Amino acid sequence: QRSKDGLLTSSWNSSRGETVVDGEVLFTVRLRAHEAGRLSQLLHLSDVITRTESYVGGEVEGLHLQFEQDGRQLDVNNFALYQNNPNPFTTETVIGFILPEASTATLKIMDVTGKTLKQIQGDYGKGYHEVKLKKNELGATGVLYYRLESGANVATKKLVVID
């Protein structure tokens, strides 16, 4: 049994073939957490035991995990910077982002002139991350911008701080 090693294998097939509509559930796997963490950072697909493949119209295709948070799809294989929530905010907000691989990332909060009000730099693993931002850390209200830089990836969004 490989579950002691943190491994799970599965194979599903039908000798007569199946036609499914987008979003239809073919099977469900339930897991129980033994440690705190984000699923997008703890789970991944691997060919260690069983090949990760599917067949569509007789053609071999890959498989991927899809994660959702607050109704939005998270693709942990692509760089993404999400809109802060809530926006506008009065006391604190959360900025979410995805890194496709472990790397250093820098989040800058800037005013409309481009002056940096706050900078947060850290080493992050592959997957989804969140940074909490408090109004009293910024020393400004109104329209501000935030930029995430990680390697060649850069994205900028607007946030609004109100009294």
mmCIF file of C-alpha atoms in Angstrom:
data_model
loop_
_atom_site.group_PDB
_atom_site.id
_atom_site.type_symbol
_atom_site.label_atom_id
_atom_site.label_comp_id
_atom_site.label_asym_id
_atom_site.label_seq_id
_atom_site.Cartn_x
_atom_site.Cartn_y
_atom_site.Cartn_z
ATOM 1 C CA GLN A 1 0.000 0.000 0.000
ATOM 2 C CA ARG A 2 1.564 3.266 -1.148
ATOM 3 C CA SER A 3 -0.763 5.586 0.811
ATOM 4 C CA LYS A 4 1.778 5.554 3.643
ATOM 5 C CA ASP A 5 4.159 7.203 1.156
ATOM 6 C CA GLY A 6 1.536 9.819 0.278
ATOM 7 C CA LEU A 7 0.779 8.168 -3.070
ATOM 8 C CA LEU A 8 -2.585 7.247 -4.554
ATOM 9 C CA THR A 9 -3.159 5.565 -7.898
ATOM 10 C CA SER A 10 -6.372 5.240 -9.838
ATOM 11 C CA SER A 11 -7.553 4.094 -13.240
ATOM 12 C CA TRP A 12 -11.030 4.421 -14.702
ATOM 13 C CA ASN A 13 -12.154 2.942 -17.976
ATOM 14 C CA SER A 14 -15.164 1.720 -19.873
ATOM 15 C CA SER A 15 -14.928 -0.953 -22.583
ATOM 16 C CA ARG A 16 -17.834 0.596 -24.489
ATOM 17 C CA GLY A 17 -16.591 4.193 -24.258
ATOM 18 C CA GLU A 18 -18.427 7.044 -22.585
ATOM 19 C CA THR A 19 -19.718 10.373 -23.796
ATOM 20 C CA VAL A 20 -19.803 13.036 -21.112
ATOM 21 C CA VAL A 21 -20.893 16.646 -21.068
ATOM 22 C CA ASP A 22 -18.586 19.375 -19.805
ATOM 23 C CA GLY A 23 -18.631 19.465 -16.020
ATOM 24 C CA GLU A 24 -20.055 15.966 -15.564
ATOM 25 C CA VAL A 25 -18.461 14.068 -12.663
ATOM 26 C CA LEU A 26 -17.100 10.624 -13.568
ATOM 27 C CA PHE A 27 -15.774 9.756 -10.134
ATOM 28 C CA THR A 28 -14.936 11.467 -6.860
ATOM 29 C CA VAL A 29 -11.955 11.043 -4.559
ATOM 30 C CA ARG A 30 -12.291 12.119 -0.929
ATOM 31 C CA LEU A 31 -9.199 12.914 1.072
ATOM 32 C CA ARG A 32 -8.664 13.667 4.744
ATOM 33 C CA ALA A 33 -5.981 16.191 5.643
ATOM 34 C CA HIS A 34 -3.375 15.216 8.198
ATOM 35 C CA GLU A 35 -1.620 18.596 8.073
ATOM 36 C CA ALA A 36 -2.553 22.187 7.319
ATOM 37 C CA GLY A 37 -1.871 23.547 3.847
ATOM 38 C CA ARG A 38 -3.326 24.509 0.489
ATOM 39 C CA LEU A 39 -4.429 21.618 -1.696
ATOM 40 C CA SER A 40 -2.979 23.383 -4.736
ATOM 41 C CA GLN A 41 0.445 23.083 -3.093
ATOM 42 C CA LEU A 42 0.028 19.620 -1.573
ATOM 43 C CA LEU A 43 -1.504 17.648 -4.465
ATOM 44 C CA HIS A 44 0.000 16.958 -7.851
ATOM 45 C CA LEU A 45 -0.196 14.379 -10.641
ATOM 46 C CA SER A 46 2.708 12.072 -11.377
ATOM 47 C CA ASP A 47 3.600 9.089 -13.583
ATOM 48 C CA VAL A 48 5.355 7.339 -10.660
ATOM 49 C CA ILE A 49 2.793 4.494 -10.478
ATOM 50 C CA THR A 50 0.181 5.015 -13.203
ATOM 51 C CA ARG A 51 0.541 7.109 -16.382
ATOM 52 C CA THR A 52 -1.393 10.377 -16.172
ATOM 53 C CA GLU A 53 -3.357 10.275 -19.413
ATOM 54 C CA SER A 54 -6.850 10.353 -20.814
ATOM 55 C CA TYR A 55 -8.318 9.415 -24.170
ATOM 56 C CA VAL A 56 -10.524 11.760 -26.160
ATOM 57 C CA GLY A 57 -11.772 10.598 -29.542
ATOM 58 C CA GLY A 58 -9.174 7.837 -29.505
ATOM 59 C CA GLU A 59 -6.332 10.325 -28.967
ATOM 60 C CA VAL A 60 -4.128 10.372 -25.864
ATOM 61 C CA GLU A 61 -4.353 13.601 -23.864
ATOM 62 C CA GLY A 62 -2.809 14.726 -20.599
ATOM 63 C CA LEU A 63 -4.523 15.216 -17.265
ATOM 64 C CA HIS A 64 -4.413 18.177 -14.914
ATOM 65 C CA LEU A 65 -5.761 19.119 -11.524
ATOM 66 C CA GLN A 66 -8.154 22.030 -11.308
ATOM 67 C CA PHE A 67 -8.576 23.987 -8.090
ATOM 68 C CA GLU A 68 -11.211 26.573 -7.287
ATOM 69 C CA GLN A 69 -11.426 29.214 -4.620
ATOM 70 C CA ASP A 70 -14.373 31.533 -4.061
ATOM 71 C CA GLY A 71 -15.905 30.327 -7.329
ATOM 72 C CA ARG A 72 -12.886 31.108 -9.497
ATOM 73 C CA GLN A 73 -10.735 28.510 -11.177
ATOM 74 C CA LEU A 74 -7.110 28.347 -10.113
ATOM 75 C CA ASP A 75 -4.654 26.991 -12.693
ATOM 76 C CA VAL A 76 -1.469 26.332 -10.733
ATOM 77 C CA ASN A 77 0.523 25.913 -13.954
ATOM 78 C CA ASN A 78 0.101 29.529 -15.084
ATOM 79 C CA PHE A 79 1.209 32.788 -13.486
ATOM 80 C CA ALA A 80 -1.775 34.821 -12.266
ATOM 81 C CA LEU A 81 -2.445 37.889 -10.135
ATOM 82 C CA TYR A 82 -6.008 38.134 -8.810
ATOM 83 C CA GLN A 83 -8.093 41.153 -7.916
ATOM 84 C CA ASN A 84 -7.799 42.006 -4.255
ATOM 85 C CA ASN A 85 -10.810 41.113 -2.107
ATOM 86 C CA PRO A 86 -12.611 43.070 -0.861
ATOM 87 C CA ASN A 87 -12.163 45.978 -3.229
ATOM 88 C CA PRO A 88 -12.645 48.746 -2.241
ATOM 89 C CA PHE A 89 -11.583 48.119 1.351
ATOM 90 C CA THR A 90 -11.486 50.083 4.598
ATOM 91 C CA THR A 91 -9.288 48.027 6.949
ATOM 92 C CA GLU A 92 -7.657 45.088 5.159
ATOM 93 C CA THR A 93 -7.744 43.190 1.889
ATOM 94 C CA VAL A 94 -6.303 39.962 0.477
ATOM 95 C CA ILE A 95 -4.291 39.709 -2.729
ATOM 96 C CA GLY A 96 -4.089 36.244 -4.266
ATOM 97 C CA PHE A 97 -1.621 35.032 -6.864
ATOM 98 C CA ILE A 98 -0.353 31.864 -8.518
ATOM 99 C CA LEU A 99 3.245 30.992 -9.300
ATOM 100 C CA PRO A 100 3.771 28.182 -11.854
ATOM 101 C CA GLU A 101 6.994 27.170 -10.098
ATOM 102 C CA ALA A 102 8.740 27.882 -6.821
ATOM 103 C CA SER A 103 10.462 31.251 -7.003
ATOM 104 C CA THR A 104 11.042 34.608 -5.395
ATOM 105 C CA ALA A 105 8.215 37.072 -5.903
ATOM 106 C CA THR A 106 7.893 40.774 -5.151
ATOM 107 C CA LEU A 107 4.565 42.514 -4.552
ATOM 108 C CA LYS A 108 4.688 46.314 -4.721
ATOM 109 C CA ILE A 109 1.885 48.668 -3.698
ATOM 110 C CA MET A 110 2.178 52.021 -5.473
ATOM 111 C CA ASP A 111 0.311 55.316 -5.611
ATOM 112 C CA VAL A 112 -0.863 56.821 -8.931
ATOM 113 C CA THR A 113 2.519 58.516 -9.446
ATOM 114 C CA GLY A 114 4.343 55.160 -9.225
ATOM 115 C CA LYS A 115 5.845 55.790 -5.777
ATOM 116 C CA THR A 116 6.236 52.527 -3.864
ATOM 117 C CA LEU A 117 4.240 52.615 -0.612
ATOM 118 C CA LYS A 118 4.933 49.037 0.473
ATOM 119 C CA GLN A 119 6.984 46.149 -0.859
ATOM 120 C CA ILE A 120 6.644 42.509 0.129
ATOM 121 C CA GLN A 121 9.260 40.049 -1.118
ATOM 122 C CA GLY A 122 9.396 36.363 -0.381
ATOM 123 C CA ASP A 123 10.256 32.877 -1.571
ATOM 124 C CA TYR A 124 7.083 31.016 -2.528
ATOM 125 C CA GLY A 125 6.359 27.478 -3.653
ATOM 126 C CA LYS A 126 4.481 26.529 -6.789
ATOM 127 C CA GLY A 127 0.756 27.214 -6.523
ATOM 128 C CA TYR A 128 -1.683 29.656 -4.994
ATOM 129 C CA HIS A 129 -0.657 32.180 -2.331
ATOM 130 C CA GLU A 130 -2.308 35.072 -0.486
ATOM 131 C CA VAL A 131 -0.942 38.253 1.041
ATOM 132 C CA LYS A 132 -2.974 40.231 3.591
ATOM 133 C CA LEU A 133 -2.636 43.950 3.255
ATOM 134 C CA LYS A 134 -3.721 46.370 5.999
ATOM 135 C CA LYS A 135 -4.775 49.930 5.316
ATOM 136 C CA ASN A 136 -2.541 51.293 8.093
ATOM 137 C CA GLU A 137 0.534 49.776 6.355
ATOM 138 C CA LEU A 138 0.011 51.997 3.301
ATOM 139 C CA GLY A 139 -0.358 55.518 4.653
ATOM 140 C CA ALA A 140 -2.636 56.423 1.729
ATOM 141 C CA THR A 141 -6.227 56.230 0.568
ATOM 142 C CA GLY A 142 -7.848 56.381 -2.847
ATOM 143 C CA VAL A 143 -6.793 54.576 -6.003
ATOM 144 C CA LEU A 144 -3.559 52.570 -5.702
ATOM 145 C CA TYR A 145 -1.875 49.934 -7.850
ATOM 146 C CA TYR A 146 -0.245 46.634 -6.987
ATOM 147 C CA ARG A 147 2.306 44.802 -9.105
ATOM 148 C CA LEU A 148 3.554 41.255 -8.771
ATOM 149 C CA GLU A 149 6.940 40.375 -10.280
ATOM 150 C CA SER A 150 8.393 36.878 -10.381
ATOM 151 C CA GLY A 151 11.100 36.066 -12.895
ATOM 152 C CA ALA A 152 9.873 37.155 -16.322
ATOM 153 C CA ASN A 153 6.258 37.325 -15.086
ATOM 154 C CA VAL A 154 4.745 40.705 -14.220
ATOM 155 C CA ALA A 155 1.126 41.714 -13.618
ATOM 156 C CA THR A 156 -0.490 44.892 -12.280
ATOM 157 C CA LYS A 157 -3.961 45.550 -10.849
ATOM 158 C CA LYS A 158 -5.774 48.474 -9.256
ATOM 159 C CA LEU A 159 -7.130 48.629 -5.701
ATOM 160 C CA VAL A 160 -9.139 51.250 -3.842
ATOM 161 C CA VAL A 161 -8.624 52.211 -0.185
ATOM 162 C CA ILE A 162 -11.462 54.167 1.443
ATOM 163 C CA ASP A 163 -11.923 55.846 4.820
#
